[in-house]
CSV table of C-alpha atoms and ligand atoms in Angstrom, one decimal:
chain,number,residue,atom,x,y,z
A,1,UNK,CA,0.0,0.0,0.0
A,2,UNK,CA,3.1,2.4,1.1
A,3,UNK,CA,4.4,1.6,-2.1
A,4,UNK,CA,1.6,2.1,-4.9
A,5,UNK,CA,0.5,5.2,-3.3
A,6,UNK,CA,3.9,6.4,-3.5
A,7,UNK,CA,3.5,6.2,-6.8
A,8,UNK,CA,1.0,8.6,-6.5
A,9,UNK,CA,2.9,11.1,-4.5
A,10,UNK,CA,0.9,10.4,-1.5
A,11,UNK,CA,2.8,9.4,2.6
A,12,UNK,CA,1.1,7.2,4.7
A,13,UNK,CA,0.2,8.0,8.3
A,14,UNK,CA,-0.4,4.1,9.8
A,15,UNK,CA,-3.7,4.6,11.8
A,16,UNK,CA,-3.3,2.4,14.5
A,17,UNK,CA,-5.9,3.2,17.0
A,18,UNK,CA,-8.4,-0.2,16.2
A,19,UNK,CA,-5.3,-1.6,17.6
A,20,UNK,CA,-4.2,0.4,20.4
A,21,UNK,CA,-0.7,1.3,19.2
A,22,UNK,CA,-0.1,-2.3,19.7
A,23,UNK,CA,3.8,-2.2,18.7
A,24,UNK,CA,4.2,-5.6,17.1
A,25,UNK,CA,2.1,-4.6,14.2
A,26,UNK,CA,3.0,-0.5,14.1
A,27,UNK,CA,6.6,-1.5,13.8
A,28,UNK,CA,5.9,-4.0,11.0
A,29,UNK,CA,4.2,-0.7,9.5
A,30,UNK,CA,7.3,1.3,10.0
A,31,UNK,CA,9.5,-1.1,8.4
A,32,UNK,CA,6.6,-1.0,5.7
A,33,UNK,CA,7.8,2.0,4.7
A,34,UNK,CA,4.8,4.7,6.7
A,35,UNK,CA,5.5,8.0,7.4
A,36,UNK,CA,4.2,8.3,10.7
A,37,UNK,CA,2.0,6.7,13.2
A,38,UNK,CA,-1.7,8.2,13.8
A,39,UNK,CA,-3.7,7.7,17.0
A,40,UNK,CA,-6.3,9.2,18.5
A,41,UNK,CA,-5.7,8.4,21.9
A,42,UNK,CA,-2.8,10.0,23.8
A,43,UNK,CA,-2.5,7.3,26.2
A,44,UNK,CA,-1.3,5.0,22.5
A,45,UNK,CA,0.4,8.4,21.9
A,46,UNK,CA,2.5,8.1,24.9
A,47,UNK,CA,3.1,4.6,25.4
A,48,UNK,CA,4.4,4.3,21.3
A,49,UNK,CA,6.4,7.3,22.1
A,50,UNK,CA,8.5,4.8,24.4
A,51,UNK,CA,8.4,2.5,21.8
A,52,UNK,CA,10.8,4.7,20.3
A,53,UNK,CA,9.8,3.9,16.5
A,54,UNK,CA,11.2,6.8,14.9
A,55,UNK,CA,8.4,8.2,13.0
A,56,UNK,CA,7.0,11.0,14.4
A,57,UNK,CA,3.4,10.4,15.9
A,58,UNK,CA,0.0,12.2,15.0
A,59,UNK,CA,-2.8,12.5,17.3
A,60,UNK,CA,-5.6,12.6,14.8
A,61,UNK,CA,-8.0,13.5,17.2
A,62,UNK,CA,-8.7,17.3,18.4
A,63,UNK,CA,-6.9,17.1,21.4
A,64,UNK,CA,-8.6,17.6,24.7
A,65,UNK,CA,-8.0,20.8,26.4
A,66,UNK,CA,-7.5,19.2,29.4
A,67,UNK,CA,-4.1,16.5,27.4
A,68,UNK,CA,-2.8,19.5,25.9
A,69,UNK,CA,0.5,19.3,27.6
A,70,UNK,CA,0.6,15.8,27.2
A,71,UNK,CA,0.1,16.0,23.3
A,72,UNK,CA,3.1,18.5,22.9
A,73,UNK,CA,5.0,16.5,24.8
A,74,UNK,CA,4.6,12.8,22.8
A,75,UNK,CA,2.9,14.4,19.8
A,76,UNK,CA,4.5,15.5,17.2
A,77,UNK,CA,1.7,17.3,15.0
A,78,UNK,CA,-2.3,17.2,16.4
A,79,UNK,CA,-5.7,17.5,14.1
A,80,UNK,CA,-7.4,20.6,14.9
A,81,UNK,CA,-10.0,22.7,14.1
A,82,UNK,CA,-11.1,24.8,17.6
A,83,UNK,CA,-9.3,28.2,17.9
A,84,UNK,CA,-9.1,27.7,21.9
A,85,UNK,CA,-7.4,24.3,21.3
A,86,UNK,CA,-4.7,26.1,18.8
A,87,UNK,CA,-4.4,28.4,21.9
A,88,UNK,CA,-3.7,26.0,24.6
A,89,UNK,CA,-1.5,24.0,22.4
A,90,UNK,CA,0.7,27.1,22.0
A,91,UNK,CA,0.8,28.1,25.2
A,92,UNK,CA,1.8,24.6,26.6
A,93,UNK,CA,4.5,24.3,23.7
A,94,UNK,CA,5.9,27.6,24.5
A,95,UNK,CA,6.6,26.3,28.3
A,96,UNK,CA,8.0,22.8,27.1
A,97,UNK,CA,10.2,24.8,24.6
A,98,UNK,CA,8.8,22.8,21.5
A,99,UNK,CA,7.0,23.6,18.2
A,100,UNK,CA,4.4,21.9,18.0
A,101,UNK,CA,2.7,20.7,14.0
A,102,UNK,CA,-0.8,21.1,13.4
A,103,UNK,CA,-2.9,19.7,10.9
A,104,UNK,CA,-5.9,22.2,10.1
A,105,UNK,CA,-9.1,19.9,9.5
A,106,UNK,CA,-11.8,20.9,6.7
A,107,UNK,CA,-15.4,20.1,7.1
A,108,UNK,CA,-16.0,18.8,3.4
A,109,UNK,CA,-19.4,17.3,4.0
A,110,UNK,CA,-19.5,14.0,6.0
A,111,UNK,CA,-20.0,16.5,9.2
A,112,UNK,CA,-17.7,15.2,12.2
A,113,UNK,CA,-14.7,16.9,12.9
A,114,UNK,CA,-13.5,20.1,11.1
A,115,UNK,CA,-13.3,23.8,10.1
A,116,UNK,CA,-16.7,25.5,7.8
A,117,UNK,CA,-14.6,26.6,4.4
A,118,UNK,CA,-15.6,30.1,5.5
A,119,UNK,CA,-13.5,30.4,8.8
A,120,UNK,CA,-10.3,28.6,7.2
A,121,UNK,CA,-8.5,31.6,6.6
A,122,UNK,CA,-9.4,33.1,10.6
A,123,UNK,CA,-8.2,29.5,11.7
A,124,UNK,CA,-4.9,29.7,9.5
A,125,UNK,CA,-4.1,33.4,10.2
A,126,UNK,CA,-4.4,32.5,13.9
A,127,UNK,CA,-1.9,29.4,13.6
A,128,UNK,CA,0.4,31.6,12.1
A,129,UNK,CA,0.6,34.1,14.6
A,130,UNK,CA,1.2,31.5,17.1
A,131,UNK,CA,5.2,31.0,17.7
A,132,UNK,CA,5.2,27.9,19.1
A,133,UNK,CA,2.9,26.4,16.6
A,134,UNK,CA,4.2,24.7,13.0
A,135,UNK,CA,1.4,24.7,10.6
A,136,UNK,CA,2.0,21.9,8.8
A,137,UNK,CA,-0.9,21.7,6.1
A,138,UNK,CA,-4.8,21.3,6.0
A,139,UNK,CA,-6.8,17.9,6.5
A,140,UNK,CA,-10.4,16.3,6.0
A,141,UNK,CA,-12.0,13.5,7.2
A,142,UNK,CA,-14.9,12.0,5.3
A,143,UNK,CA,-16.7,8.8,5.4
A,144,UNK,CA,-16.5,8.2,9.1
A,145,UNK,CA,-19.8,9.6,10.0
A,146,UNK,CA,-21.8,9.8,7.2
A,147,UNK,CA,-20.1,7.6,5.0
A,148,UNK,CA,-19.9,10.3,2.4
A,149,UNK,CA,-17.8,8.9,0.0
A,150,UNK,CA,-14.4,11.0,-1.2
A,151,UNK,CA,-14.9,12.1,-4.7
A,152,UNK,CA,-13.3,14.2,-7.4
A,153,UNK,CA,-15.2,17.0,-6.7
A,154,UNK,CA,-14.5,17.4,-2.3
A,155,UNK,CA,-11.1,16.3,-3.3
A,156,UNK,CA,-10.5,18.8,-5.9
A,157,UNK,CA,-11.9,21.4,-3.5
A,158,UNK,CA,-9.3,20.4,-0.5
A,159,UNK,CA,-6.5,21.1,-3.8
A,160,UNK,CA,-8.4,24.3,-4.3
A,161,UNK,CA,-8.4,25.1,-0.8
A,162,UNK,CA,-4.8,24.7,0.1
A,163,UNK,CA,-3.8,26.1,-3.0
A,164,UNK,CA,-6.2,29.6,-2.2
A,165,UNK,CA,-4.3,29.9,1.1
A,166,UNK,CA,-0.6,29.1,-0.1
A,167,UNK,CA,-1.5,32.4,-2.1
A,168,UNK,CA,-3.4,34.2,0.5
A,169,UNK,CA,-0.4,34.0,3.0
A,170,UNK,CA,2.4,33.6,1.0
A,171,UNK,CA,3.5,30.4,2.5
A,172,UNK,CA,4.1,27.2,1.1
A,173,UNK,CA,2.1,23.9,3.4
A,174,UNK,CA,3.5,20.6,3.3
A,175,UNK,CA,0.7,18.6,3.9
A,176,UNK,CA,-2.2,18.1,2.2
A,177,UNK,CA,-4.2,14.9,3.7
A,178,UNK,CA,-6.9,13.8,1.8
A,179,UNK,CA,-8.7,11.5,4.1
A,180,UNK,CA,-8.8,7.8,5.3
A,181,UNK,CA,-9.1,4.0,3.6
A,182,UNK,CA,-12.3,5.6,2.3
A,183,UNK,CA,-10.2,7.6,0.2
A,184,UNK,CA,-8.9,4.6,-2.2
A,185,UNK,CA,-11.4,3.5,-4.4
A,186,UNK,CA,-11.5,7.2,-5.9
A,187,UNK,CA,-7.9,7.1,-5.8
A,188,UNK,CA,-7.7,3.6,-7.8
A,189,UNK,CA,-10.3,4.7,-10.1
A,190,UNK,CA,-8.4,7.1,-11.8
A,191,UNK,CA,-9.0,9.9,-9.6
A,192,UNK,CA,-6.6,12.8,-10.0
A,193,UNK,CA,-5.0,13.5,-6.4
A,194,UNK,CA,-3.8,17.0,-7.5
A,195,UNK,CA,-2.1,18.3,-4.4
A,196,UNK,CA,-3.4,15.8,-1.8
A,197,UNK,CA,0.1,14.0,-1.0
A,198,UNK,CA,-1.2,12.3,2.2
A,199,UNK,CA,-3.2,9.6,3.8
A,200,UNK,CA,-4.0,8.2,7.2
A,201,UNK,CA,-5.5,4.6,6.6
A,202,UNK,CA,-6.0,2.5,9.3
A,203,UNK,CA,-8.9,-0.3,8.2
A,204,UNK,CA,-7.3,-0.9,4.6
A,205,UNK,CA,-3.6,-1.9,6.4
A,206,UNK,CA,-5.0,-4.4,9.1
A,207,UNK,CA,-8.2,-5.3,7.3
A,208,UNK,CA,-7.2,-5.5,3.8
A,209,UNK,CA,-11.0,-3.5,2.8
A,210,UNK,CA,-12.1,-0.1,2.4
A,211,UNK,CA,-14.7,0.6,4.8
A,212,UNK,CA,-17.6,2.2,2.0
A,213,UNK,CA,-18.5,-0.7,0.9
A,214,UNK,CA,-16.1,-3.6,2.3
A,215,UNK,CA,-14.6,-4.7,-0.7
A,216,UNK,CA,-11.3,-6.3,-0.1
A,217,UNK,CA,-8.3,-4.1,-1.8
A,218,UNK,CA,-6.3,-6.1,-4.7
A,219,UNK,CA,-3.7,-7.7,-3.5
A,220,UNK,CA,-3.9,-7.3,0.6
A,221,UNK,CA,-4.8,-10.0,2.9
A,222,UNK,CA,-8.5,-9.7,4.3
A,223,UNK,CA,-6.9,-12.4,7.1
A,224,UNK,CA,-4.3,-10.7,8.7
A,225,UNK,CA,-5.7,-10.9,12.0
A,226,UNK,CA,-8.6,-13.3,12.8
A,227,UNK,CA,-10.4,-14.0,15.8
A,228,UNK,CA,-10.6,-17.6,17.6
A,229,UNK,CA,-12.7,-18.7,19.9
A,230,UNK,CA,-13.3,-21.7,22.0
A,231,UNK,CA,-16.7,-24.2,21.7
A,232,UNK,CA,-18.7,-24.7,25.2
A,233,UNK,CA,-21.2,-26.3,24.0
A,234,UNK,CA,-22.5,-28.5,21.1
A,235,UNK,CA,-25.8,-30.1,21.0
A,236,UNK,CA,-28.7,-30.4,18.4
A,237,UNK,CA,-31.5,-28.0,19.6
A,238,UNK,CA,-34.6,-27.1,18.5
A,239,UNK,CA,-34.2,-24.2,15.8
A,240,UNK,CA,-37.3,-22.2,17.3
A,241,UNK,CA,-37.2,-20.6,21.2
A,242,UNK,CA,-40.6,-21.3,22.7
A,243,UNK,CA,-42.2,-19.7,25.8
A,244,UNK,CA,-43.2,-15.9,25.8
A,245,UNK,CA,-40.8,-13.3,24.5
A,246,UNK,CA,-39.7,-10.6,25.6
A,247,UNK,CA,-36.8,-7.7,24.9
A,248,UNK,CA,-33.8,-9.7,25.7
A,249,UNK,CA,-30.5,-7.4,26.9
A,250,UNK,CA,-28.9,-6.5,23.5
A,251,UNK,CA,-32.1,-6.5,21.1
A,252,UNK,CA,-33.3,-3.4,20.2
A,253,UNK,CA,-37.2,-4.3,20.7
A,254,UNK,CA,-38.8,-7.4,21.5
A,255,UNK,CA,-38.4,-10.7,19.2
A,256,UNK,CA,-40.2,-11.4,16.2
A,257,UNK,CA,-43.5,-14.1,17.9
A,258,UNK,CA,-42.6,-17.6,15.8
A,259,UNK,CA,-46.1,-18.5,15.8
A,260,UNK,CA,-44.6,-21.8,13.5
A,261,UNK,CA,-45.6,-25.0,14.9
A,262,UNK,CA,-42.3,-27.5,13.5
A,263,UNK,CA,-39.5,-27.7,15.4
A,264,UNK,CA,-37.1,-28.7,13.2
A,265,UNK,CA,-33.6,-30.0,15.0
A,266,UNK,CA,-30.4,-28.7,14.0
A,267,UNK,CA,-26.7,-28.7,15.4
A,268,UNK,CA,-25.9,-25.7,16.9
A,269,UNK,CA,-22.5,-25.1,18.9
A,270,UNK,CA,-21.8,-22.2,21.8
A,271,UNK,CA,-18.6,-20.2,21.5
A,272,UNK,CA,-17.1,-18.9,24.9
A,273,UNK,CA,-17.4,-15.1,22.7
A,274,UNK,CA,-19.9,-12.6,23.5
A,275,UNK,CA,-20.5,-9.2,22.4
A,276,UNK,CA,-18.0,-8.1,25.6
A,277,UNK,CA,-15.3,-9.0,23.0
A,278,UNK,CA,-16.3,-8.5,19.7
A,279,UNK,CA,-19.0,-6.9,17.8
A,280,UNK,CA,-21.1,-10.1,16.5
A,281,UNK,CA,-22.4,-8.7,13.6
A,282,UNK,CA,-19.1,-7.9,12.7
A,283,UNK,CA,-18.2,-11.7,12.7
A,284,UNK,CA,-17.9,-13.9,9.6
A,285,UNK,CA,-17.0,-17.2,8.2
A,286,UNK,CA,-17.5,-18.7,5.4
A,287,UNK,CA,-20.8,-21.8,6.0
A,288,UNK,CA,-21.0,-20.3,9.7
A,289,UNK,CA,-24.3,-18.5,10.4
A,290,UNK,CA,-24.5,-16.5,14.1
A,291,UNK,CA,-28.3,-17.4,15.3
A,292,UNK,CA,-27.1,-14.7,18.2
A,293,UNK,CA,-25.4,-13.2,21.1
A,294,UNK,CA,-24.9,-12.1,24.2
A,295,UNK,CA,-22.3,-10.8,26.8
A,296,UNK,CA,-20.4,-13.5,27.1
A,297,UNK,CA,-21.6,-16.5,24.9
A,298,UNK,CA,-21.9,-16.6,20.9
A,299,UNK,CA,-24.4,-19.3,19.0
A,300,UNK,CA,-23.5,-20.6,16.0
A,301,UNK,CA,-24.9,-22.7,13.3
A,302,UNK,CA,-24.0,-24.4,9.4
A,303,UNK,CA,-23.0,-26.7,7.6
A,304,UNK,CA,-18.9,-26.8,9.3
A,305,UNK,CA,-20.5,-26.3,12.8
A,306,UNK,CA,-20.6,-29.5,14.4
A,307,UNK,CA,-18.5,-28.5,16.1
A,308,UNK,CA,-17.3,-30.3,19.6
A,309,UNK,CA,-16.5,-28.8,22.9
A,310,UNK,CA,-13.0,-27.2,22.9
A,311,UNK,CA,-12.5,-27.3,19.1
A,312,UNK,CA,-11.8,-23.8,17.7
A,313,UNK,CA,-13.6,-21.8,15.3
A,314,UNK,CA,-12.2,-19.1,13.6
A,315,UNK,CA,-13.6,-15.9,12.2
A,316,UNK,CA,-12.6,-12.6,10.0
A,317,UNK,CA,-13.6,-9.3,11.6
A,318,UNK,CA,-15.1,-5.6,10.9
A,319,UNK,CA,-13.1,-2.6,11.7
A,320,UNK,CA,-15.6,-2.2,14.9
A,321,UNK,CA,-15.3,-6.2,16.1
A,322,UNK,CA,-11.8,-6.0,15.6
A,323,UNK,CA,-11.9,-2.4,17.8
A,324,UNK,CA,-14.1,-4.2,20.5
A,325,UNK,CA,-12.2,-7.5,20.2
A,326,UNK,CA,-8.4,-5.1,21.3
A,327,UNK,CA,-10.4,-3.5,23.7
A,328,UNK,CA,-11.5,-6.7,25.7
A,329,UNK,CA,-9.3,-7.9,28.5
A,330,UNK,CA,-10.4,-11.4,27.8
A,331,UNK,CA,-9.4,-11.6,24.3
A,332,UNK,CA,-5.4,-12.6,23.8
A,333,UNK,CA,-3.1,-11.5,21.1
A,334,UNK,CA,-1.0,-14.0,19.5
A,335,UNK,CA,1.6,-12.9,16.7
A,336,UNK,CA,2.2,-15.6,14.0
A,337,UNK,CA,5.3,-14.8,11.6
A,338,UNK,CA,5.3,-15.5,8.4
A,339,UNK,CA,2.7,-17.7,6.2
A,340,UNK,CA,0.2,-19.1,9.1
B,1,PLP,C1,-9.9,6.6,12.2
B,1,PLP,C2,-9.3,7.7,11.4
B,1,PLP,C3,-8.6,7.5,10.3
B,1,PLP,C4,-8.3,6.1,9.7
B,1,PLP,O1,-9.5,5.6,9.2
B,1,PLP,P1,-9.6,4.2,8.4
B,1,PLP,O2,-10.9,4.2,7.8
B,1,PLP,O3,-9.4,3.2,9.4
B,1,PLP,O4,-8.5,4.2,7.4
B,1,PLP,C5,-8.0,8.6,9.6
B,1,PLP,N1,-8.2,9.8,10.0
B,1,PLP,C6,-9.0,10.1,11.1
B,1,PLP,C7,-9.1,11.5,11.5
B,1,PLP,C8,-9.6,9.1,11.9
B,1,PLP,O5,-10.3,9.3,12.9
């Protein structure tokens, strides 16, 4: 990926918060070839700036005003787009005797984090004038929120935009960072990157998709990391519950009534998984259908699931199971080299 996009004229920021920072895979990244490391979270921030990796690390969250001395300190550039932020940054740079980069964020339409087009040039003007602040160049971020996809024509207006400003100012801004793995299937269409020269992709480097419509990326793995878990139980059952229903804890309303009278039998096996360690509907495998879940147990049916207690089953994960699944104490990480 660090590669082909290079091709393009575009650095890679590794986005490594699904993952917590965790070092075994951001310094397989490095040696990849990325630019930097991106996190979100300045406790990953803090504990891959021991890691010592040699990139320099991006917090690609606004930072809180409250962590502003603890993002100059193991940051080296922040996401912003709140003048009081830009503010606090400086003045807790200026006391730690660092300049400190920042990456102004556009709002281009997908309506989480960034600056309305119309105060950009307030919001540069007062990076400027701050000392202790390096403006290093001018972000977006679509497809997170609203899945709006990146095109040619929000693309071409982040070109526009940087280019209005390098005039405006008289200054010259190295970055120009064009988005997420959303950004790729315009970019492997044809699109024309014009000066967008950087991306921070996270799902496409430990998922092998991009997140608009999951489709797996030529040539990367979709297995890189899977998730096992352990069979509890394995037993034919009935395929229908019976009794009165009710909301149960993680349905949104009450079941469906399954008013049908057969009762077919089927094999059915219970994984020691629940949604306390991975989003289930996140979950898949190939023949394996998931009747449902809850905190700690996982029911699974199909055609490979006869499955006896204390086999393993394994499964490929969404960005937000794989997020839930690093998040859970209960769920180990094991590091297999080479071809598994
Ligand atoms: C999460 C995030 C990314 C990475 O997104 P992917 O879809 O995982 O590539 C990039 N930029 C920002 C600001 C993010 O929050």
């Amino acid at each position: 990926m660090v590669d082909r996009l290079a091709r393009q004229g575009i650095k890679v920021t590794g986005v490594s918060k699904a993952i917590l920072g965790l070092p075994q895979i951001v310094r397989t990244w490095v040696a990849a070839g990325v630019h930097s490391i991106g996190e979100s979270r300045i406790e990953s921030i803090e504990s891959l700036s021991r890691c010592e990796l040699g990139v320099p690390l991006l917090l690609i969250r606004s930072p809180m005003l409250s962590q502003v001395d603890r993002v100059v300190a193991h940051a080296a550039i922040s996401c912003n787009s709140e003048a009081v932020v830009l503010r606090a940054l400086a003045a807790a740079a200026h006391c730690q005797g660092v300049r400190h980069g920042v990456l102004l964020m556009v709002e281009l339409g997908d309506l989480r984090e960034g600056i309305l087009v119309a105060d950009l040039e307030a919001m540069v003007l007062l990076t400027l004038a701050l000392p202790s602040l390096l403006l290093v160049g001018i972000g977006t971020n679509l497809g997170c929120q609203n899945g709006v996809a990146p095109d040619q024509s929000n693309m071409s207006e982040l070109s526009r935009l940087i280019k209005a400003l390098e005039g405006r100012f008289g200054i010259r801004l190295e970055w120009c960072s064009g988005g997420n793995s959303a950004n790729l299937p315009w970019l492997a269409g044809g699109g024309d990157p014009g000066r967008i020269n950087h991306l921070r992709l996270g799902e496409a480097l430990l998922l092998g998709r991009e997140p608009l419509t999951r489709t797996a990326i030529p040539g990367l793995y979709t297995d890189a990391i899977t998730l096992v878990a352990e069979v509890i139980e394995s037993k034919c059952k009935p395929t229908r519950a019976w009794g009165t229903r009710h909301c149960t804890s993680f349905a949104k309303g009450p079941a469906a009534p399954q008013k049908q009278p057969d009762q077919p039998m089927a094999m059915r096996a219970l994984l020691a998984l629940g949604e306390q360690d991975a989003d289930p509907a996140g979950l898949s495998c190939p023949g394996i259908s998931i009747e449902g879940a809850s905190s700690d147990h996982l029911v699974v049916s199909g055609a490979e699931s006869a499955l006896a207690v204390g086999d393993e089953q394994r499964f490929q994960l969404s960005y937000s199971s794989l997020l839930r699944a690093m998040t859970s104490p209960f769920v180990s990480r094991c590091f297999i080299e080479g071809p598994a």
